[in-house]
Coordinates of C-alpha atoms and ligand atoms in Angstrom, one line a residue:
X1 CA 57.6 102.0 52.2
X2 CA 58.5 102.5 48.7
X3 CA 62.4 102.8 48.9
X4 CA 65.2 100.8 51.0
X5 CA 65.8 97.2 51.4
X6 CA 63.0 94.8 51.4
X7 CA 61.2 93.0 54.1
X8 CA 62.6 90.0 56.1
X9 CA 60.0 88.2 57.9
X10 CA 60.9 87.6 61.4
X11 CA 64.1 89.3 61.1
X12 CA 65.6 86.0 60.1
X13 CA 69.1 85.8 59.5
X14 CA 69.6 89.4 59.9
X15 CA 72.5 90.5 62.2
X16 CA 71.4 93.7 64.8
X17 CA 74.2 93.8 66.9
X18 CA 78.0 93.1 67.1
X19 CA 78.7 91.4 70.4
X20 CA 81.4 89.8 72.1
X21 CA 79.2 88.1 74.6
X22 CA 77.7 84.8 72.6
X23 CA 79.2 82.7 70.2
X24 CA 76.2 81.2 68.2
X25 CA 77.8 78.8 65.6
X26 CA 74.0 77.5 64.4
X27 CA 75.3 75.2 61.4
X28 CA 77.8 73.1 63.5
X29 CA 75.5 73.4 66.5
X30 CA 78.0 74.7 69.2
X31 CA 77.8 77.9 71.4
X32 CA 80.3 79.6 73.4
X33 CA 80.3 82.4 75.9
X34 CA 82.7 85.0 75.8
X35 CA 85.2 82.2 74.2
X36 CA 84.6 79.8 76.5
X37 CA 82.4 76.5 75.2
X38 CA 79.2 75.9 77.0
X39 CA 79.9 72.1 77.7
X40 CA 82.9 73.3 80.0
X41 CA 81.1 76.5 81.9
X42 CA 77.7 74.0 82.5
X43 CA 80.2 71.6 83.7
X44 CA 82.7 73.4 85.9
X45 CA 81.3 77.1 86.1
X46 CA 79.3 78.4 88.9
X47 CA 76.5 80.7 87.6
X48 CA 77.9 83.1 89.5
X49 CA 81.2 83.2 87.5
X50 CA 79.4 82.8 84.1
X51 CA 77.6 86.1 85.4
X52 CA 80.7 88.0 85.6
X53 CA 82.4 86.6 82.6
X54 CA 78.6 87.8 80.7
X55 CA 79.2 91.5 82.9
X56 CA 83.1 91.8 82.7
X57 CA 84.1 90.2 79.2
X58 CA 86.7 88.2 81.6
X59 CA 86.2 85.0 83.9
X60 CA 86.4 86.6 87.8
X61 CA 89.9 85.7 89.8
X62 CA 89.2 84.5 93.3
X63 CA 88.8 87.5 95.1
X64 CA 86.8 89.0 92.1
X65 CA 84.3 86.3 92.6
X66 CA 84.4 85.9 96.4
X67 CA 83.2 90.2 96.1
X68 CA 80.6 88.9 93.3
X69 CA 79.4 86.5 95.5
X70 CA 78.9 88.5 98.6
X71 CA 77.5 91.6 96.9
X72 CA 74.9 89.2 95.4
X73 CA 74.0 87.6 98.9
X74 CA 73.7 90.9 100.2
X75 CA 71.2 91.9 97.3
X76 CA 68.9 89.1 97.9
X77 CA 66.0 91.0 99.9
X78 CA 63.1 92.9 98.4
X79 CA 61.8 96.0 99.4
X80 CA 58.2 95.0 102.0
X81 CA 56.2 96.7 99.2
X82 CA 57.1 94.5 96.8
X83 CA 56.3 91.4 99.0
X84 CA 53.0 92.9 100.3
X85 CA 52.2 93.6 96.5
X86 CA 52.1 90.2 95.8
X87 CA 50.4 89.0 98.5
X88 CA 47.3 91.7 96.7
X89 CA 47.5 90.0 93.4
X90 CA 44.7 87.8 92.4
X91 CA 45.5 83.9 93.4
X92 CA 45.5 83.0 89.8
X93 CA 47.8 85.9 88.4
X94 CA 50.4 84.4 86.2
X95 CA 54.0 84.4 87.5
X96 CA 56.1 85.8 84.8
X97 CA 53.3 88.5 84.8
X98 CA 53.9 88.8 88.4
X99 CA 57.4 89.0 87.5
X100 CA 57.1 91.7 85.2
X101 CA 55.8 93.7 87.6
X102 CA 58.1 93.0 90.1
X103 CA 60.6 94.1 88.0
X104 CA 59.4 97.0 87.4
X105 CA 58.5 97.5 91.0
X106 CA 62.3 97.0 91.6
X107 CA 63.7 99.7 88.9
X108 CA 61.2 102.2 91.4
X109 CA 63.6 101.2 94.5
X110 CA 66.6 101.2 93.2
X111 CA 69.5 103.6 94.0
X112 CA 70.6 103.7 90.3
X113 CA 67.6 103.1 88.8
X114 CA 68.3 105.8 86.2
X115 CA 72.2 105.8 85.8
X116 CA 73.0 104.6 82.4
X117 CA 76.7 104.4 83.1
X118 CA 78.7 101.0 82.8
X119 CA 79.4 101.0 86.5
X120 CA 76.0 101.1 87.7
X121 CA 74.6 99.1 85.1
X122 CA 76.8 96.6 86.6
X123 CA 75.7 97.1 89.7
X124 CA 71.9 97.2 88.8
X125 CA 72.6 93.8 87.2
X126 CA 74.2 92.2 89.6
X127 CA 71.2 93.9 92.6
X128 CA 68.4 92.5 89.8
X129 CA 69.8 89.2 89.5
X130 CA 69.2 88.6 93.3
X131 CA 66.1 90.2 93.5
X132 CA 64.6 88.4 90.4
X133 CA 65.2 85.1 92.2
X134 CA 63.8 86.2 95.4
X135 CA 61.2 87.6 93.9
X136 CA 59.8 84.7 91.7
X137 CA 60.1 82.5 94.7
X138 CA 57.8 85.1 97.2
X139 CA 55.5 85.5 94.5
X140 CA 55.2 81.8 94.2
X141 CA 55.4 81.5 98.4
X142 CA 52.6 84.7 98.2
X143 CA 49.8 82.8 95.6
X144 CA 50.6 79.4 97.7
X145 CA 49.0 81.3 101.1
X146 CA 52.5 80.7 102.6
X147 CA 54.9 82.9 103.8
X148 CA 58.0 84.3 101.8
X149 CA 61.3 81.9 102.9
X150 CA 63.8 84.9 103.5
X151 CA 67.0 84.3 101.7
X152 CA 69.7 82.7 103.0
X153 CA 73.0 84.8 102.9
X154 CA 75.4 81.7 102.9
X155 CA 74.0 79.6 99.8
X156 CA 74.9 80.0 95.9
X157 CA 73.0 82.0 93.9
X158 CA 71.1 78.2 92.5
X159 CA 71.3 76.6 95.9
X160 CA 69.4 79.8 97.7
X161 CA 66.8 80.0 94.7
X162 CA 66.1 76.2 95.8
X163 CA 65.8 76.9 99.1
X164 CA 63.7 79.9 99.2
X165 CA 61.4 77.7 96.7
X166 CA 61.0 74.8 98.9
X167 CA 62.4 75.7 102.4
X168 CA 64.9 72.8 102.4
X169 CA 68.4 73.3 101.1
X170 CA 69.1 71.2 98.5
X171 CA 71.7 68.2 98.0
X172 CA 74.7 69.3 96.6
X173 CA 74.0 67.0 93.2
X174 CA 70.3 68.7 92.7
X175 CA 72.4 72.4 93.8
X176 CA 74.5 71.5 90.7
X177 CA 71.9 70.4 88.3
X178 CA 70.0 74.1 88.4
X179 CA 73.4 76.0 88.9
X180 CA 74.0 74.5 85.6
X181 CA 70.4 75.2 84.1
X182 CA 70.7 78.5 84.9
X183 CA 74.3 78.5 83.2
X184 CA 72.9 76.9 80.3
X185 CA 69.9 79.9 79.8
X186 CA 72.1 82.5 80.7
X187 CA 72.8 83.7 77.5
X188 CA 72.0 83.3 73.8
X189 CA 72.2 86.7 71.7
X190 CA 69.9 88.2 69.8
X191 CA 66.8 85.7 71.0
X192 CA 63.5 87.5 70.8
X193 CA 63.7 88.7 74.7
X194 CA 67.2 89.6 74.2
X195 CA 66.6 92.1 71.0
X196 CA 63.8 93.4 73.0
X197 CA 65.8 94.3 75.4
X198 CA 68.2 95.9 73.1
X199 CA 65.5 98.0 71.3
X200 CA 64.3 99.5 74.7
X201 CA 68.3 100.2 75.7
X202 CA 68.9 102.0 72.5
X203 CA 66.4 104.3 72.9
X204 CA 68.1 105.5 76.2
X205 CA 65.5 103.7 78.7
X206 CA 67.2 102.3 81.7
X207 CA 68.1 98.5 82.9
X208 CA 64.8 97.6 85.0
X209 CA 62.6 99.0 81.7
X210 CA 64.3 96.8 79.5
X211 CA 64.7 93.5 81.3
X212 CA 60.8 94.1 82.2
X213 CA 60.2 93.9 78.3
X214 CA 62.6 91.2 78.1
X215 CA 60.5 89.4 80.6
X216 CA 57.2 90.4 78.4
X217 CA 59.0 88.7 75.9
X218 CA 60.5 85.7 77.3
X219 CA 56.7 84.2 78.3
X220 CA 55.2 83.5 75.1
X221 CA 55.3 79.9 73.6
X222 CA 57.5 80.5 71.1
X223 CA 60.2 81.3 73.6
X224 CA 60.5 80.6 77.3
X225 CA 57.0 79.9 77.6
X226 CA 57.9 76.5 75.6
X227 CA 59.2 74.5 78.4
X228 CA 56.2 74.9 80.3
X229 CA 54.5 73.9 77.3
X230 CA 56.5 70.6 76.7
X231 CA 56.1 69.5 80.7
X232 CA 52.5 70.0 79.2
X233 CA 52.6 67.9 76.7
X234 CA 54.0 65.3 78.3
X235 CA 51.4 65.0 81.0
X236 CA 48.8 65.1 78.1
X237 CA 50.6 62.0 76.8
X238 CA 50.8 60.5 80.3
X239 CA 52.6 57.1 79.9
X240 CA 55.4 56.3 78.0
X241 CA 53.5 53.5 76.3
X242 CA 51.2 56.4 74.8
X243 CA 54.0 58.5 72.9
X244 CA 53.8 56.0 69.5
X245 CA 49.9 57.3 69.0
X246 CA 50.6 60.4 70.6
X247 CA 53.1 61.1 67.3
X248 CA 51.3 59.3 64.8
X249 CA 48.2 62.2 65.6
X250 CA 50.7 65.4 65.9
X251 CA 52.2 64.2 63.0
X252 CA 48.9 63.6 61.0
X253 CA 47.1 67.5 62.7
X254 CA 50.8 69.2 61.7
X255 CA 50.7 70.1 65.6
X256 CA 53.1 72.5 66.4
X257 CA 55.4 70.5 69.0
X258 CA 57.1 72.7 71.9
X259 CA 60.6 72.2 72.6
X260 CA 61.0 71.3 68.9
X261 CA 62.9 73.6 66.2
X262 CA 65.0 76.4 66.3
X263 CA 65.6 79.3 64.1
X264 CA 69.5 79.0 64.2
X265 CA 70.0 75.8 65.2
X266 CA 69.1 73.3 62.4
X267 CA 71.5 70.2 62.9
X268 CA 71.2 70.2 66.9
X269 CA 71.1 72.6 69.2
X270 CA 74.1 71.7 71.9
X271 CA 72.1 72.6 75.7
X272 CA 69.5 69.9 74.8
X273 CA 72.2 67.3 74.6
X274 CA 73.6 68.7 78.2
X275 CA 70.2 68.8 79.6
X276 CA 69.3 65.8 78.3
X277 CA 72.5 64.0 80.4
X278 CA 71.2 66.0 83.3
X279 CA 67.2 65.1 83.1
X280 CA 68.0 61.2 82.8
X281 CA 70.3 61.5 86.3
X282 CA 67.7 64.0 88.0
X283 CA 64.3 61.8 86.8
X284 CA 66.3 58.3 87.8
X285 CA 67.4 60.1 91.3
X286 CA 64.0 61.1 91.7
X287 CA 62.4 57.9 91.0
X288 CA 59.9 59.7 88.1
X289 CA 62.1 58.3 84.9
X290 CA 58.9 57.7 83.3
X291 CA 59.2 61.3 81.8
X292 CA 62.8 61.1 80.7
X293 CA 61.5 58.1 79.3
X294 CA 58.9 59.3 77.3
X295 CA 60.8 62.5 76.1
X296 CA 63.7 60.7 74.6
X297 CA 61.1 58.2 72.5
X298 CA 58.7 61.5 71.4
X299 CA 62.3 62.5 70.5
X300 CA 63.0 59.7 68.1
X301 CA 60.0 59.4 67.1
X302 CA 59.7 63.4 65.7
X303 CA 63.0 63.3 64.7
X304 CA 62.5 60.6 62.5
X305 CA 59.5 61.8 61.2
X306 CA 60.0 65.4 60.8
X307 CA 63.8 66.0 60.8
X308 CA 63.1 68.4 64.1
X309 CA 65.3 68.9 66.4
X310 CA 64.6 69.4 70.4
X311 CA 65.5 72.7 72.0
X312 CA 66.8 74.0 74.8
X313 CA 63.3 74.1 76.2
X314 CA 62.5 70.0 75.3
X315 CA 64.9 68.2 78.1
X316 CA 64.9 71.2 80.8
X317 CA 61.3 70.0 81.1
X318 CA 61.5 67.0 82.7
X319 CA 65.0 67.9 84.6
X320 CA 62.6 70.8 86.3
X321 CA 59.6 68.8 86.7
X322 CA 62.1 66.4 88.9
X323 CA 63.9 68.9 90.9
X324 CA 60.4 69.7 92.1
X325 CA 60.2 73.1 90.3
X326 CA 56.6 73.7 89.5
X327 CA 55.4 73.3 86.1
X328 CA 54.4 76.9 85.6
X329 CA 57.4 78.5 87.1
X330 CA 59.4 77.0 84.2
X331 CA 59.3 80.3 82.5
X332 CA 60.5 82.3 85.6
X333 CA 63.4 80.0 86.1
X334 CA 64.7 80.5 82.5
X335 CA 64.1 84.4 82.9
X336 CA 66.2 84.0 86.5
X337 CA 68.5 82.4 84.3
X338 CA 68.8 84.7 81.1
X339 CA 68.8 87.9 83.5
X340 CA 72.7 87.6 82.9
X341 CA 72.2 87.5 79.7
X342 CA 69.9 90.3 79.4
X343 CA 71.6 92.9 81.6
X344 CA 75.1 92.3 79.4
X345 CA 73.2 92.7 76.5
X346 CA 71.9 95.9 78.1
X347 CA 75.7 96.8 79.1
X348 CA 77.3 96.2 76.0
X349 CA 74.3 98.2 73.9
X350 CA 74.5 101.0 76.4
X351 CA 78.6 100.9 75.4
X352 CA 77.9 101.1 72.2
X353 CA 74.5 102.7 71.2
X354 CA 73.0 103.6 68.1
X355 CA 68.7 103.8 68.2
X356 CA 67.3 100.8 67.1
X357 CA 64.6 101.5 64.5
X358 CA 63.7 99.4 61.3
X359 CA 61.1 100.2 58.8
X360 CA 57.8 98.6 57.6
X361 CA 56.4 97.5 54.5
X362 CA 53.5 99.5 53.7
X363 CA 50.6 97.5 52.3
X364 CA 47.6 99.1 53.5
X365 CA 45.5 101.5 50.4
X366 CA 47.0 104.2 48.1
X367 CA 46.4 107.9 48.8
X368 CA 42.6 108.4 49.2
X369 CA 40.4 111.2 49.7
X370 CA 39.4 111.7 53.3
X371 CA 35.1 112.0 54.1
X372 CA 33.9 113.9 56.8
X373 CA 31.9 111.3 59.5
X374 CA 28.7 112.6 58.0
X375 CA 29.6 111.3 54.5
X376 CA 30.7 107.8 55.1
Ligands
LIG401 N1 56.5 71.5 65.5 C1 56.1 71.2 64.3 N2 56.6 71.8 63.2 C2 57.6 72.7 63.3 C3 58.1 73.0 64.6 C4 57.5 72.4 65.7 N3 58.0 72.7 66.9 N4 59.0 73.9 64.4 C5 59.1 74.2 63.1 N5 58.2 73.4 62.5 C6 58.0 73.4 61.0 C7 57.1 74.4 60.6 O1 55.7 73.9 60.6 C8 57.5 74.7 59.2 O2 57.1 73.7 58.3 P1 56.6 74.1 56.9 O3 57.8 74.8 56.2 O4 56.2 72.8 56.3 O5 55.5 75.1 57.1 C9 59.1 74.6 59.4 O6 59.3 73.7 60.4 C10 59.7 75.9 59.7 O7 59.1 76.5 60.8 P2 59.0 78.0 61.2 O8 58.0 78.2 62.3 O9 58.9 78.8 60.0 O10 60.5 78.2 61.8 P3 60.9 79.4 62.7 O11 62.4 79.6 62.5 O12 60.1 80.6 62.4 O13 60.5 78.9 64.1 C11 60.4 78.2 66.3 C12 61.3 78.6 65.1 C13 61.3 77.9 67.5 C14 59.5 79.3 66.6 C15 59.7 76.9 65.9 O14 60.5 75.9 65.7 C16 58.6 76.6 67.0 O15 57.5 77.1 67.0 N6 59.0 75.6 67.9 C17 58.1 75.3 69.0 C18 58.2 76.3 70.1 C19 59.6 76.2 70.8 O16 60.0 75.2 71.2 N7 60.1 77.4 71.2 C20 61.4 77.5 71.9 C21 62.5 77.9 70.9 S1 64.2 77.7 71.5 C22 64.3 78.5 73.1 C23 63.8 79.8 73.2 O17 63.8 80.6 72.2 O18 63.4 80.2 74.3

């Protein structure tokens, strides 16, 4: 490129969007959706609502959120191909793979599949949302040799993803503790898996095709895939008593620590301190506070050191690991999460579109002369 603006690595600091979904406020640390602060909605807001406040700009009266609420329930199967599918994949086939697939799987069955308009993008998000949970728990049913749990119609949208995980519906205090995860991932503009979903609306494509890419997105380490990575970690450190030499060797190898840093957040990063509250209630109830334990001194101890701060992604880890969510369906959790997220994102780009299409820096060769095969 010879003219324009110059290169920003990583895009940092650059704004892409306007949006009136996410209120990221990176120097004093505090986020709020659509207005409201995140503290309040992960305390007192059903996923469910903070879906419609992401879809609707407005927080749902009653009987908006009773019709919410059913039309989700009634969304919750998946077509048989979908569930056979999975029961074809190899054993060992990752899940948010799995899940990208099923997504796209989804987009094939579904009655609006390629309606861009606002209304059936709303319906599309509220149809995926179901699906996506169903669908992470039959895959995880399908690689287990078990059978899929079919949803239940009368649980919330956390309590049912619980019970078609485990079989067993969960106590009303564990119900609350993923309701509010899932509140607490739900949204955070223009995160890697988020702008990839905008770049793939603004080209015209439809809802499924983007949140599949946001999907893509979401699993790598650097994102989603970090909470996963920090339950990792953890394990590899093994005993509370370990985490001082643990440190003292990341520290010394410049390790790259998952679940630390953030590119916007630089004094704190405000759904680590809920989550944190939450993982030391769910690890005590669960009898396993040896990993609260040991995240809140590798905590200390990097902070101290380094100046990092932990991420949404450091205290989910042991909150999920105690609710008895399987280490590797972290990932898929968050993405069953940020689905609200995505598809408003998806709404309010669709609203409002204009093709999004940066340039490169070009710093390959000058001009050269081209040589037939023969003469290289
Ligand atoms: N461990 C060790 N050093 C780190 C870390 C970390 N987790 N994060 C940043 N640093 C250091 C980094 O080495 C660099 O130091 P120096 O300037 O001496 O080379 C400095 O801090 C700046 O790092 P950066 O990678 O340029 O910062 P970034 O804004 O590009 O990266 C990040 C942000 C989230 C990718 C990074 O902090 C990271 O890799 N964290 C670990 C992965 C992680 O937890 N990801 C989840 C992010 S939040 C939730 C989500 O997005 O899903």
């Amino acid at each position: 490129m010879t003219e324009g603006p110059s290169l920003i690595r990583g895009l940092e600091g650059v704004v892409a969007a306007e949006t009136r979904l996410c209120d990221l406020d990176g120097k004093n640390g505090r986020l709020a959706y659509g207005g409201y602060d995140i503290d309040e909605l992960a305390r007192h807001a059903a996923f469910e609502e903070v879906a419609y406040l992401l879809w609707h700009g407005e927080l749902p009266r009653p009987a908006e959120l009773a019709e919410l609420k059913s039309a989700l329930a009634a969304a919750r199967q998946i077509p048989g191909d979908l569930s056979q599918g999975f029961r074809l994949m190899p054993r060992a086939t990752d899940p948010m793979r799995a899940l990208q697939a099923a997504v796209a799987i989804l987009g094939m069955h579904d009655p609006d599949a390629t309606d861009n308009s606002q209304a059936a993008n709303r319906r599309k998000a509220a149809r995926l949302t179901s699906q996506l949970a169903t669908a992470i728990c039959a895959h995880h049913r399908a690689r287990s040799g078990k059978e899929p749990i079919p949803p239940s119609t009368d649980l919330s949208h956390a309590a049912n993803f619980l019970y078609m995980l485990t079989g067993e519906r969960p106590s009303a205090v564990i119900a609350k503790a993923f309701d509010a995860s899932l509140t607490l991932y739900a949204e955070h503009e223009m995160n890697a898996s988020t702008f990839t979903t905008r770049v793939i609306t603004s080209t015209q494509s439809d809802l499924h095709s983007a949140v599949a890419g946001g999907v893509g997105a979401l699993k790598g380490p650097l994102h989603g895939g970090a909470g996963e990575a920090v339950m990792r970690t953890l394990m590899e450190i093994g005993e509370v008593a370990n985490v001082d030499a643990f440190s003292d060797q990341a520290l010394a190898t410049k390790r790259r620590l998952m679940g630390f840093g953030h590119r916007v957040y630089k004094a704190g990063d405000p759904r680590a301190a809920i989550l944190r509250g939450m993982a030391e209630e769910a690890c005590r109830q669960s009898g396993q506070f040896k990993w609260y334990e040991m995240a809140v001194k590798l905590h200390a101890r990097i902070n101290a050191a380094k100046g990092l701060i932990p991420n949404v992604d450091f205290y989910s880890a042991p909150l999920f690991y105690s609710l008895g969510i399987p280490v590797d369906l972290f990932t898929p959790v968050i993405a069953a999460g940020r689905i609200a997220g995505w598809t408003a994102n998806i709404i309010e780009q669709h609203d409002d579109n204009r093709l999004i299409r940066p340039r490169g820096e070009y710093t390959g060769p000058g001009r050269r002369p081209w040589f037939p095969i023969d003469k290289r």
